[in-house]
Amino acid sequence: EQPEPFYAPMTAGIMDAVADLSDFGVEVELIRYPLQKQDMEEALLSKLSSADYQGVAINSAGPRIAQQINRLIDDGLPVITFNTDSLSSRRHFFVGNDSVQSGRIGAALLGRFLGGKGTVTVLGNFVQATPFSERFGGFCETIHEEFPEMLIYPCAECFAEQRIASQSLIALLQNVPTVSGVFCTGYTSTVGAISALKQAGRKDIVLIGYDTSEELLSALREGWCDALLFQDPYRQGYAAVQTLAQYVLDGKTPDPRKVNTQTNIVIRQNAESYR
């Protein structure tokens, strides 16, 4: 359910796909949980069975979810992941963007904004779900490969909570005032980081984050954020339903172009296109 500005367009994509597939008898039940925490998700997944559904699409997959995915598959259910993947599971396919690549894009942007020098930090969730650790890994690899004069300061885990992200960055800036750049691996860490920079009055710090709510686009236009990485949650939701339905109906694995969503770069000059 949270963050709502990210999941609302994803839900819209899901429901539009259901409407477009209504002639094929496709129905979807949305099962939600309050926060992106895998213990909540694991408990909900453990209650699912093949008697109730003909296919399952799982968002916010990760290491703890692999066992439940494999159980459902052993029970005869087709299972796909979308938005976040579970590489250690036997899921049939994944709908979403390349998390390692988007982390590399974030590093390339931050490095170029800072001229290849400076102390930077990372805010996000690195254990709960696979994409965050992959973005972090892609970010670090690119910094070390292309910007050897940049120093990555120990990062803070914010567990998908805006308040923790904001407090962590404020504390870091007090202890290490030379920090000149921040990379956020998700929506809530981006919102929290912007809140911290506003409290500290630090528009001089370059911030690269994720997603495009009205709040984030306003921060981009006002100069509190320098670039946002757009994951197209609407298309991820739509493609998850469309491709899973196709797989259930005729056993056809989708064309990779239908399941791979691109990471777009949003800056102040094109922000209006992403409202």
PDB file of C-alpha atoms in Angstrom:
ATOM      1  CA  GLU A   1       0.000   0.000   0.000  1.00  0.00           C
ATOM      2  CA  GLN A   2       2.853   2.396   0.716  1.00  0.00           C
ATOM      3  CA  PRO A   3       4.295   4.505  -0.797  1.00  0.00           C
ATOM      4  CA  GLU A   4       0.915   5.305  -2.349  1.00  0.00           C
ATOM      5  CA  PRO A   5       2.276   7.702  -5.049  1.00  0.00           C
ATOM      6  CA  PHE A   6       4.318   4.800  -6.459  1.00  0.00           C
ATOM      7  CA  TYR A   7       1.752   2.007  -6.139  1.00  0.00           C
ATOM      8  CA  ALA A   8      -1.261   4.010  -7.358  1.00  0.00           C
ATOM      9  CA  PRO A   9      -0.101   4.124 -11.019  1.00  0.00           C
ATOM     10  CA  MET A  10       0.944   0.474 -10.791  1.00  0.00           C
ATOM     11  CA  THR A  11      -2.560  -0.423  -9.600  1.00  0.00           C
ATOM     12  CA  ALA A  12      -4.027   1.655 -12.441  1.00  0.00           C
ATOM     13  CA  GLY A  13      -1.968  -0.376 -14.911  1.00  0.00           C
ATOM     14  CA  ILE A  14      -3.200  -3.623 -13.353  1.00  0.00           C
ATOM     15  CA  MET A  15      -6.851  -2.599 -13.547  1.00  0.00           C
ATOM     16  CA  ASP A  16      -6.551  -1.294 -17.119  1.00  0.00           C
ATOM     17  CA  ALA A  17      -5.062  -4.633 -18.168  1.00  0.00           C
ATOM     18  CA  VAL A  18      -7.959  -6.458 -16.482  1.00  0.00           C
ATOM     19  CA  ALA A  19     -10.443  -4.282 -18.390  1.00  0.00           C
ATOM     20  CA  ASP A  20      -8.665  -4.941 -21.689  1.00  0.00           C
ATOM     21  CA  LEU A  21      -8.682  -8.709 -21.030  1.00  0.00           C
ATOM     22  CA  SER A  22     -12.253  -8.947 -19.762  1.00  0.00           C
ATOM     23  CA  ASP A  23     -13.403 -10.710 -22.946  1.00  0.00           C
ATOM     24  CA  PHE A  24     -11.024 -13.550 -22.066  1.00  0.00           C
ATOM     25  CA  GLY A  25     -12.543 -13.990 -18.611  1.00  0.00           C
ATOM     26  CA  VAL A  26      -9.494 -12.624 -16.805  1.00  0.00           C
ATOM     27  CA  GLU A  27     -10.096 -11.588 -13.199  1.00  0.00           C
ATOM     28  CA  VAL A  28      -7.554 -10.253 -10.721  1.00  0.00           C
ATOM     29  CA  GLU A  29      -7.600 -10.145  -6.945  1.00  0.00           C
ATOM     30  CA  LEU A  30      -5.247  -7.618  -5.373  1.00  0.00           C
ATOM     31  CA  ILE A  31      -3.681  -8.732  -2.101  1.00  0.00           C
ATOM     32  CA  ARG A  32      -1.994  -5.846  -0.304  1.00  0.00           C
ATOM     33  CA  TYR A  33       0.094  -5.345   2.797  1.00  0.00           C
ATOM     34  CA  PRO A  34       0.871  -2.016   4.535  1.00  0.00           C
ATOM     35  CA  LEU A  35       4.647  -1.718   4.049  1.00  0.00           C
ATOM     36  CA  GLN A  36       7.336  -3.317   1.951  1.00  0.00           C
ATOM     37  CA  LYS A  37       8.336  -5.853   4.577  1.00  0.00           C
ATOM     38  CA  GLN A  38       8.910  -9.443   3.617  1.00  0.00           C
ATOM     39  CA  ASP A  39       7.701 -10.967   6.872  1.00  0.00           C
ATOM     40  CA  MET A  40       4.230  -9.548   6.110  1.00  0.00           C
ATOM     41  CA  GLU A  41       4.381 -10.752   2.523  1.00  0.00           C
ATOM     42  CA  GLU A  42       5.653 -14.194   3.483  1.00  0.00           C
ATOM     43  CA  ALA A  43       2.699 -14.710   5.837  1.00  0.00           C
ATOM     44  CA  LEU A  44       0.191 -13.734   3.135  1.00  0.00           C
ATOM     45  CA  LEU A  45       1.805 -15.925   0.479  1.00  0.00           C
ATOM     46  CA  SER A  46       1.782 -18.928   2.789  1.00  0.00           C
ATOM     47  CA  LYS A  47      -2.050 -18.860   2.698  1.00  0.00           C
ATOM     48  CA  LEU A  48      -2.350 -19.006  -1.107  1.00  0.00           C
ATOM     49  CA  SER A  49      -3.194 -22.246  -2.904  1.00  0.00           C
ATOM     50  CA  SER A  50      -3.895 -23.532  -6.402  1.00  0.00           C
ATOM     51  CA  ALA A  51      -7.535 -24.039  -5.413  1.00  0.00           C
ATOM     52  CA  ASP A  52      -8.064 -20.273  -5.440  1.00  0.00           C
ATOM     53  CA  TYR A  53      -5.992 -19.008  -8.381  1.00  0.00           C
ATOM     54  CA  GLN A  54      -4.626 -20.014 -11.773  1.00  0.00           C
ATOM     55  CA  GLY A  55      -1.579 -17.752 -11.592  1.00  0.00           C
ATOM     56  CA  VAL A  56       0.209 -15.429  -9.171  1.00  0.00           C
ATOM     57  CA  ALA A  57       2.183 -12.235  -9.844  1.00  0.00           C
ATOM     58  CA  ILE A  58       4.329 -11.161  -6.902  1.00  0.00           C
ATOM     59  CA  ASN A  59       5.704  -7.677  -6.284  1.00  0.00           C
ATOM     60  CA  SER A  60       8.365  -7.002  -3.660  1.00  0.00           C
ATOM     61  CA  ALA A  61       9.967 -10.386  -4.092  1.00  0.00           C
ATOM     62  CA  GLY A  62      13.299 -11.124  -2.449  1.00  0.00           C
ATOM     63  CA  PRO A  63      15.402 -13.799  -0.752  1.00  0.00           C
ATOM     64  CA  ARG A  64      12.805 -14.669   1.917  1.00  0.00           C
ATOM     65  CA  ILE A  65      10.051 -15.009  -0.675  1.00  0.00           C
ATOM     66  CA  ALA A  66      11.821 -17.604  -2.842  1.00  0.00           C
ATOM     67  CA  GLN A  67      10.639 -20.501  -0.691  1.00  0.00           C
ATOM     68  CA  GLN A  68       6.995 -19.441  -0.990  1.00  0.00           C
ATOM     69  CA  ILE A  69       7.328 -18.944  -4.755  1.00  0.00           C
ATOM     70  CA  ASN A  70       8.770 -22.430  -5.150  1.00  0.00           C
ATOM     71  CA  ARG A  71       5.996 -23.890  -2.952  1.00  0.00           C
ATOM     72  CA  LEU A  72       3.332 -22.337  -5.183  1.00  0.00           C
ATOM     73  CA  ILE A  73       5.055 -23.624  -8.316  1.00  0.00           C
ATOM     74  CA  ASP A  74       5.281 -27.116  -6.812  1.00  0.00           C
ATOM     75  CA  ASP A  75       1.550 -26.774  -6.162  1.00  0.00           C
ATOM     76  CA  GLY A  76       1.027 -26.290  -9.907  1.00  0.00           C
ATOM     77  CA  LEU A  77       0.626 -22.499 -10.020  1.00  0.00           C
ATOM     78  CA  PRO A  78       2.422 -20.337 -12.607  1.00  0.00           C
ATOM     79  CA  VAL A  79       4.254 -17.605 -10.661  1.00  0.00           C
ATOM     80  CA  ILE A  80       5.901 -14.462 -12.025  1.00  0.00           C
ATOM     81  CA  THR A  81       7.544 -11.539 -10.272  1.00  0.00           C
ATOM     82  CA  PHE A  82       7.180  -7.876 -11.195  1.00  0.00           C
ATOM     83  CA  ASN A  83       8.873  -4.648 -10.118  1.00  0.00           C
ATOM     84  CA  THR A  84      11.160  -6.644  -7.793  1.00  0.00           C
ATOM     85  CA  ASP A  85      12.621 -10.034  -8.619  1.00  0.00           C
ATOM     86  CA  SER A  86      13.549 -13.213  -6.747  1.00  0.00           C
ATOM     87  CA  LEU A  87      16.486 -14.634  -8.658  1.00  0.00           C
ATOM     88  CA  SER A  88      16.947 -17.569  -6.273  1.00  0.00           C
ATOM     89  CA  SER A  89      13.406 -18.798  -6.925  1.00  0.00           C
ATOM     90  CA  ARG A  90      12.001 -20.800  -9.853  1.00  0.00           C
ATOM     91  CA  ARG A  91       9.613 -18.031 -10.943  1.00  0.00           C
ATOM     92  CA  HIS A  92       8.619 -18.287 -14.611  1.00  0.00           C
ATOM     93  CA  PHE A  93       9.681 -14.773 -15.655  1.00  0.00           C
ATOM     94  CA  PHE A  94      10.179 -11.228 -14.348  1.00  0.00           C
ATOM     95  CA  VAL A  95       8.475  -7.992 -15.427  1.00  0.00           C
ATOM     96  CA  GLY A  96      10.462  -4.850 -14.621  1.00  0.00           C
ATOM     97  CA  ASN A  97      13.644  -2.939 -15.243  1.00  0.00           C
ATOM     98  CA  ASP A  98      17.307  -3.880 -14.930  1.00  0.00           C
ATOM     99  CA  SER A  99      18.192  -2.863 -11.375  1.00  0.00           C
ATOM    100  CA  VAL A 100      21.961  -3.175 -11.813  1.00  0.00           C
ATOM    101  CA  GLN A 101      21.806  -1.009 -14.920  1.00  0.00           C
ATOM    102  CA  SER A 102      19.714   1.657 -13.152  1.00  0.00           C
ATOM    103  CA  GLY A 103      22.260   1.746 -10.319  1.00  0.00           C
ATOM    104  CA  ARG A 104      24.963   2.293 -12.921  1.00  0.00           C
ATOM    105  CA  ILE A 105      22.924   5.106 -14.465  1.00  0.00           C
ATOM    106  CA  GLY A 106      22.623   6.738 -11.033  1.00  0.00           C
ATOM    107  CA  ALA A 107      26.387   6.542 -10.520  1.00  0.00           C
ATOM    108  CA  ALA A 108      27.084   7.948 -13.982  1.00  0.00           C
ATOM    109  CA  LEU A 109      24.767  10.900 -13.364  1.00  0.00           C
ATOM    110  CA  LEU A 110      26.168  11.633  -9.909  1.00  0.00           C
ATOM    111  CA  GLY A 111      29.737  11.328 -11.150  1.00  0.00           C
ATOM    112  CA  ARG A 112      29.170  13.723 -14.016  1.00  0.00           C
ATOM    113  CA  PHE A 113      27.262  16.253 -11.915  1.00  0.00           C
ATOM    114  CA  LEU A 114      30.199  16.290  -9.456  1.00  0.00           C
ATOM    115  CA  GLY A 115      32.948  16.297 -12.062  1.00  0.00           C
ATOM    116  CA  GLY A 116      34.207  12.902 -10.948  1.00  0.00           C
ATOM    117  CA  LYS A 117      35.262  14.082  -7.466  1.00  0.00           C
ATOM    118  CA  GLY A 118      33.739  14.273  -4.004  1.00  0.00           C
ATOM    119  CA  THR A 119      32.309  12.252  -1.116  1.00  0.00           C
ATOM    120  CA  VAL A 120      28.949  10.599  -1.745  1.00  0.00           C
ATOM    121  CA  THR A 121      26.558   8.399   0.194  1.00  0.00           C
ATOM    122  CA  VAL A 122      23.718   5.970  -0.540  1.00  0.00           C
ATOM    123  CA  LEU A 123      20.314   5.699   1.138  1.00  0.00           C
ATOM    124  CA  GLY A 124      17.946   2.783   0.639  1.00  0.00           C
ATOM    125  CA  ASN A 125      16.885  -0.760   1.471  1.00  0.00           C
ATOM    126  CA  PHE A 126      19.669  -3.220   0.824  1.00  0.00           C
ATOM    127  CA  VAL A 127      18.412  -6.455   2.387  1.00  0.00           C
ATOM    128  CA  GLN A 128      14.614  -6.481   2.132  1.00  0.00           C
ATOM    129  CA  ALA A 129      14.313  -6.780  -1.652  1.00  0.00           C
ATOM    130  CA  THR A 130      16.644  -7.676  -4.492  1.00  0.00           C
ATOM    131  CA  PRO A 131      16.484  -4.459  -6.605  1.00  0.00           C
ATOM    132  CA  PHE A 132      17.872  -2.260  -3.847  1.00  0.00           C
ATOM    133  CA  SER A 133      20.981  -4.390  -3.353  1.00  0.00           C
ATOM    134  CA  GLU A 134      21.380  -4.648  -7.144  1.00  0.00           C
ATOM    135  CA  ARG A 135      21.103  -0.870  -7.570  1.00  0.00           C
ATOM    136  CA  PHE A 136      23.630  -0.392  -4.791  1.00  0.00           C
ATOM    137  CA  GLY A 137      25.962  -2.914  -6.420  1.00  0.00           C
ATOM    138  CA  GLY A 138      25.668  -1.324  -9.861  1.00  0.00           C
ATOM    139  CA  PHE A 139      26.245   2.104  -8.326  1.00  0.00           C
ATOM    140  CA  CYS A 140      29.404   1.047  -6.471  1.00  0.00           C
ATOM    141  CA  GLU A 141      30.825  -0.795  -9.487  1.00  0.00           C
ATOM    142  CA  THR A 142      30.450   2.251 -11.730  1.00  0.00           C
ATOM    143  CA  ILE A 143      31.895   4.668  -9.177  1.00  0.00           C
ATOM    144  CA  HIS A 144      34.965   2.456  -8.718  1.00  0.00           C
ATOM    145  CA  GLU A 145      35.376   1.851 -12.450  1.00  0.00           C
ATOM    146  CA  GLU A 146      34.712   5.321 -13.836  1.00  0.00           C
ATOM    147  CA  PHE A 147      35.165   7.778 -10.965  1.00  0.00           C
ATOM    148  CA  PRO A 148      38.108   6.535  -8.857  1.00  0.00           C
ATOM    149  CA  GLU A 149      38.531   9.938  -7.178  1.00  0.00           C
ATOM    150  CA  MET A 150      35.079   9.730  -5.622  1.00  0.00           C
ATOM    151  CA  LEU A 151      34.665   8.296  -2.111  1.00  0.00           C
ATOM    152  CA  ILE A 152      31.540   6.351  -1.137  1.00  0.00           C
ATOM    153  CA  TYR A 153      30.810   6.968   2.522  1.00  0.00           C
ATOM    154  CA  PRO A 154      29.184   4.140   4.552  1.00  0.00           C
ATOM    155  CA  CYS A 155      25.520   4.135   3.564  1.00  0.00           C
ATOM    156  CA  ALA A 156      22.421   4.009   5.735  1.00  0.00           C
ATOM    157  CA  GLU A 157      19.618   1.454   5.518  1.00  0.00           C
ATOM    158  CA  CYS A 158      16.217   3.126   5.935  1.00  0.00           C
ATOM    159  CA  PHE A 159      13.922   0.044   5.750  1.00  0.00           C
ATOM    160  CA  ALA A 160      11.423   1.776   3.407  1.00  0.00           C
ATOM    161  CA  GLU A 161      10.706   4.468   6.009  1.00  0.00           C
ATOM    162  CA  GLN A 162      10.999   8.116   5.009  1.00  0.00           C
ATOM    163  CA  ARG A 163      11.619   9.262   8.585  1.00  0.00           C
ATOM    164  CA  ILE A 164      14.636   6.983   9.043  1.00  0.00           C
ATOM    165  CA  ALA A 165      16.114   8.074   5.710  1.00  0.00           C
ATOM    166  CA  SER A 166      15.778  11.734   6.639  1.00  0.00           C
ATOM    167  CA  GLN A 167      17.241  11.290  10.123  1.00  0.00           C
ATOM    168  CA  SER A 168      20.135   9.195   8.809  1.00  0.00           C
ATOM    169  CA  LEU A 169      21.119  11.774   6.215  1.00  0.00           C
ATOM    170  CA  ILE A 170      20.828  14.682   8.663  1.00  0.00           C
ATOM    171  CA  ALA A 171      23.117  12.841  11.106  1.00  0.00           C
ATOM    172  CA  LEU A 172      25.611  12.039   8.350  1.00  0.00           C
ATOM    173  CA  LEU A 173      25.750  15.651   7.134  1.00  0.00           C
ATOM    174  CA  GLN A 174      26.438  16.808  10.679  1.00  0.00           C
ATOM    175  CA  ASN A 175      29.306  14.336  11.050  1.00  0.00           C
ATOM    176  CA  VAL A 176      30.624  14.548   7.491  1.00  0.00           C
ATOM    177  CA  PRO A 177      29.800  18.030   6.126  1.00  0.00           C
ATOM    178  CA  THR A 178      31.950  17.374   3.038  1.00  0.00           C
ATOM    179  CA  VAL A 179      29.324  15.028   1.545  1.00  0.00           C
ATOM    180  CA  SER A 180      28.546  16.451  -1.888  1.00  0.00           C
ATOM    181  CA  GLY A 181      26.289  13.809  -3.418  1.00  0.00           C
ATOM    182  CA  VAL A 182      23.500  11.385  -2.446  1.00  0.00           C
ATOM    183  CA  PHE A 183      22.140   8.380  -4.351  1.00  0.00           C
ATOM    184  CA  CYS A 184      18.771   7.033  -3.193  1.00  0.00           C
ATOM    185  CA  THR A 185      17.748   3.522  -4.245  1.00  0.00           C
ATOM    186  CA  GLY A 186      13.962   3.963  -4.004  1.00  0.00           C
ATOM    187  CA  TYR A 187      10.986   6.250  -3.525  1.00  0.00           C
ATOM    188  CA  THR A 188      10.879   6.529   0.278  1.00  0.00           C
ATOM    189  CA  SER A 189      14.625   7.130   0.616  1.00  0.00           C
ATOM    190  CA  THR A 190      14.372   9.850  -2.050  1.00  0.00           C
ATOM    191  CA  VAL A 191      11.534  11.623  -0.210  1.00  0.00           C
ATOM    192  CA  GLY A 192      13.440  11.309   3.081  1.00  0.00           C
ATOM    193  CA  ALA A 193      16.674  12.632   1.582  1.00  0.00           C
ATOM    194  CA  ILE A 194      14.919  15.661   0.088  1.00  0.00           C
ATOM    195  CA  SER A 195      13.346  16.389   3.484  1.00  0.00           C
ATOM    196  CA  ALA A 196      16.805  16.242   5.097  1.00  0.00           C
ATOM    197  CA  LEU A 197      18.363  18.575   2.517  1.00  0.00           C
ATOM    198  CA  LYS A 198      15.534  21.064   3.015  1.00  0.00           C
ATOM    199  CA  GLN A 199      16.017  20.987   6.800  1.00  0.00           C
ATOM    200  CA  ALA A 200      19.761  21.503   6.366  1.00  0.00           C
ATOM    201  CA  GLY A 201      19.330  24.119   3.629  1.00  0.00           C
ATOM    202  CA  ARG A 202      21.784  22.201   1.416  1.00  0.00           C
ATOM    203  CA  LYS A 203      20.879  22.786  -2.222  1.00  0.00           C
ATOM    204  CA  ASP A 204      24.580  22.433  -2.995  1.00  0.00           C
ATOM    205  CA  ILE A 205      24.376  18.644  -2.533  1.00  0.00           C
ATOM    206  CA  VAL A 206      23.633  16.690  -5.713  1.00  0.00           C
ATOM    207  CA  LEU A 207      20.796  14.199  -5.242  1.00  0.00           C
ATOM    208  CA  ILE A 208      19.839  11.386  -7.617  1.00  0.00           C
ATOM    209  CA  GLY A 209      16.680   9.474  -6.678  1.00  0.00           C
ATOM    210  CA  TYR A 210      13.816   7.352  -7.967  1.00  0.00           C
ATOM    211  CA  ASP A 211      10.233   7.803  -9.138  1.00  0.00           C
ATOM    212  CA  THR A 212       8.040  10.741 -10.081  1.00  0.00           C
ATOM    213  CA  SER A 213       5.326  11.740  -7.623  1.00  0.00           C
ATOM    214  CA  GLU A 214       4.154  15.351  -7.654  1.00  0.00           C
ATOM    215  CA  GLU A 215       6.182  15.902  -4.472  1.00  0.00           C
ATOM    216  CA  LEU A 216       9.376  14.661  -6.120  1.00  0.00           C
ATOM    217  CA  LEU A 217       8.776  16.548  -9.354  1.00  0.00           C
ATOM    218  CA  SER A 218       8.265  19.745  -7.339  1.00  0.00           C
ATOM    219  CA  ALA A 219      11.571  19.127  -5.545  1.00  0.00           C
ATOM    220  CA  LEU A 220      13.211  18.624  -8.930  1.00  0.00           C
ATOM    221  CA  ARG A 221      11.834  21.901 -10.270  1.00  0.00           C
ATOM    222  CA  GLU A 222      12.847  23.742  -7.072  1.00  0.00           C
ATOM    223  CA  GLY A 223      16.438  22.472  -7.154  1.00  0.00           C
ATOM    224  CA  TRP A 224      16.358  20.094  -4.147  1.00  0.00           C
ATOM    225  CA  CYS A 225      16.888  17.129  -6.451  1.00  0.00           C
ATOM    226  CA  ASP A 226      18.982  16.935  -9.627  1.00  0.00           C
ATOM    227  CA  ALA A 227      17.624  13.848 -11.404  1.00  0.00           C
ATOM    228  CA  LEU A 228      15.045  11.102 -10.910  1.00  0.00           C
ATOM    229  CA  LEU A 229      15.118   7.592 -12.365  1.00  0.00           C
ATOM    230  CA  PHE A 230      11.677   6.607 -13.668  1.00  0.00           C
ATOM    231  CA  GLN A 231      10.672   2.921 -13.549  1.00  0.00           C
ATOM    232  CA  ASP A 232       7.239   3.257 -15.225  1.00  0.00           C
ATOM    233  CA  PRO A 233       5.132   1.526 -12.523  1.00  0.00           C
ATOM    234  CA  TYR A 234       1.989   1.800 -14.677  1.00  0.00           C
ATOM    235  CA  ARG A 235       3.544  -0.263 -17.445  1.00  0.00           C
ATOM    236  CA  GLN A 236       4.940  -2.771 -14.954  1.00  0.00           C
ATOM    237  CA  GLY A 237       1.471  -3.358 -13.513  1.00  0.00           C
ATOM    238  CA  TYR A 238      -0.140  -3.609 -16.938  1.00  0.00           C
ATOM    239  CA  ALA A 239       2.506  -5.962 -18.345  1.00  0.00           C
ATOM    240  CA  ALA A 240       2.397  -8.195 -15.259  1.00  0.00           C
ATOM    241  CA  VAL A 241      -1.302  -8.932 -15.796  1.00  0.00           C
ATOM    242  CA  GLN A 242      -1.096  -9.114 -19.577  1.00  0.00           C
ATOM    243  CA  THR A 243       1.861 -11.501 -19.744  1.00  0.00           C
ATOM    244  CA  LEU A 244       0.726 -13.732 -16.872  1.00  0.00           C
ATOM    245  CA  ALA A 245      -2.738 -14.034 -18.409  1.00  0.00           C
ATOM    246  CA  GLN A 246      -1.173 -14.959 -21.748  1.00  0.00           C
ATOM    247  CA  TYR A 247       0.978 -17.585 -20.040  1.00  0.00           C
ATOM    248  CA  VAL A 248      -1.997 -19.066 -18.163  1.00  0.00           C
ATOM    249  CA  LEU A 249      -4.243 -19.102 -21.237  1.00  0.00           C
ATOM    250  CA  ASP A 250      -1.867 -20.526 -23.837  1.00  0.00           C
ATOM    251  CA  GLY A 251       1.398 -21.368 -22.064  1.00  0.00           C
ATOM    252  CA  LYS A 252       3.303 -18.788 -24.080  1.00  0.00           C
ATOM    253  CA  THR A 253       6.347 -17.114 -22.526  1.00  0.00           C
ATOM    254  CA  PRO A 254       6.253 -13.402 -23.432  1.00  0.00           C
ATOM    255  CA  ASP A 255       8.545 -11.530 -25.780  1.00  0.00           C
ATOM    256  CA  PRO A 256      11.342  -9.949 -23.676  1.00  0.00           C
ATOM    257  CA  ARG A 257      10.325  -6.529 -25.018  1.00  0.00           C
ATOM    258  CA  LYS A 258       6.985  -6.882 -23.207  1.00  0.00           C
ATOM    259  CA  VAL A 259       8.528  -7.585 -19.817  1.00  0.00           C
ATOM    260  CA  ASN A 260      11.648  -5.380 -19.832  1.00  0.00           C
ATOM    261  CA  THR A 261      10.845  -1.798 -18.807  1.00  0.00           C
ATOM    262  CA  GLN A 262      13.446   0.892 -19.421  1.00  0.00           C
ATOM    263  CA  THR A 263      14.844   3.286 -16.816  1.00  0.00           C
ATOM    264  CA  ASN A 264      14.252   6.882 -17.935  1.00  0.00           C
ATOM    265  CA  ILE A 265      16.158   9.912 -16.670  1.00  0.00           C
ATOM    266  CA  VAL A 266      13.964  12.792 -15.482  1.00  0.00           C
ATOM    267  CA  ILE A 267      15.489  16.249 -14.991  1.00  0.00           C
ATOM    268  CA  ARG A 268      13.966  19.676 -14.455  1.00  0.00           C
ATOM    269  CA  GLN A 269      13.757  20.343 -18.181  1.00  0.00           C
ATOM    270  CA  ASN A 270      11.514  17.328 -18.926  1.00  0.00           C
ATOM    271  CA  ALA A 271       9.720  17.003 -15.556  1.00  0.00           C
ATOM    272  CA  GLU A 272       6.353  18.123 -16.942  1.00  0.00           C
ATOM    273  CA  SER A 273       6.268  15.064 -19.216  1.00  0.00           C
ATOM    274  CA  TYR A 274       6.162  12.790 -16.142  1.00  0.00           C
ATOM    275  CA  ARG A 275       3.371  14.406 -14.147  1.00  0.00           C
TER     276      ARG A 275
END
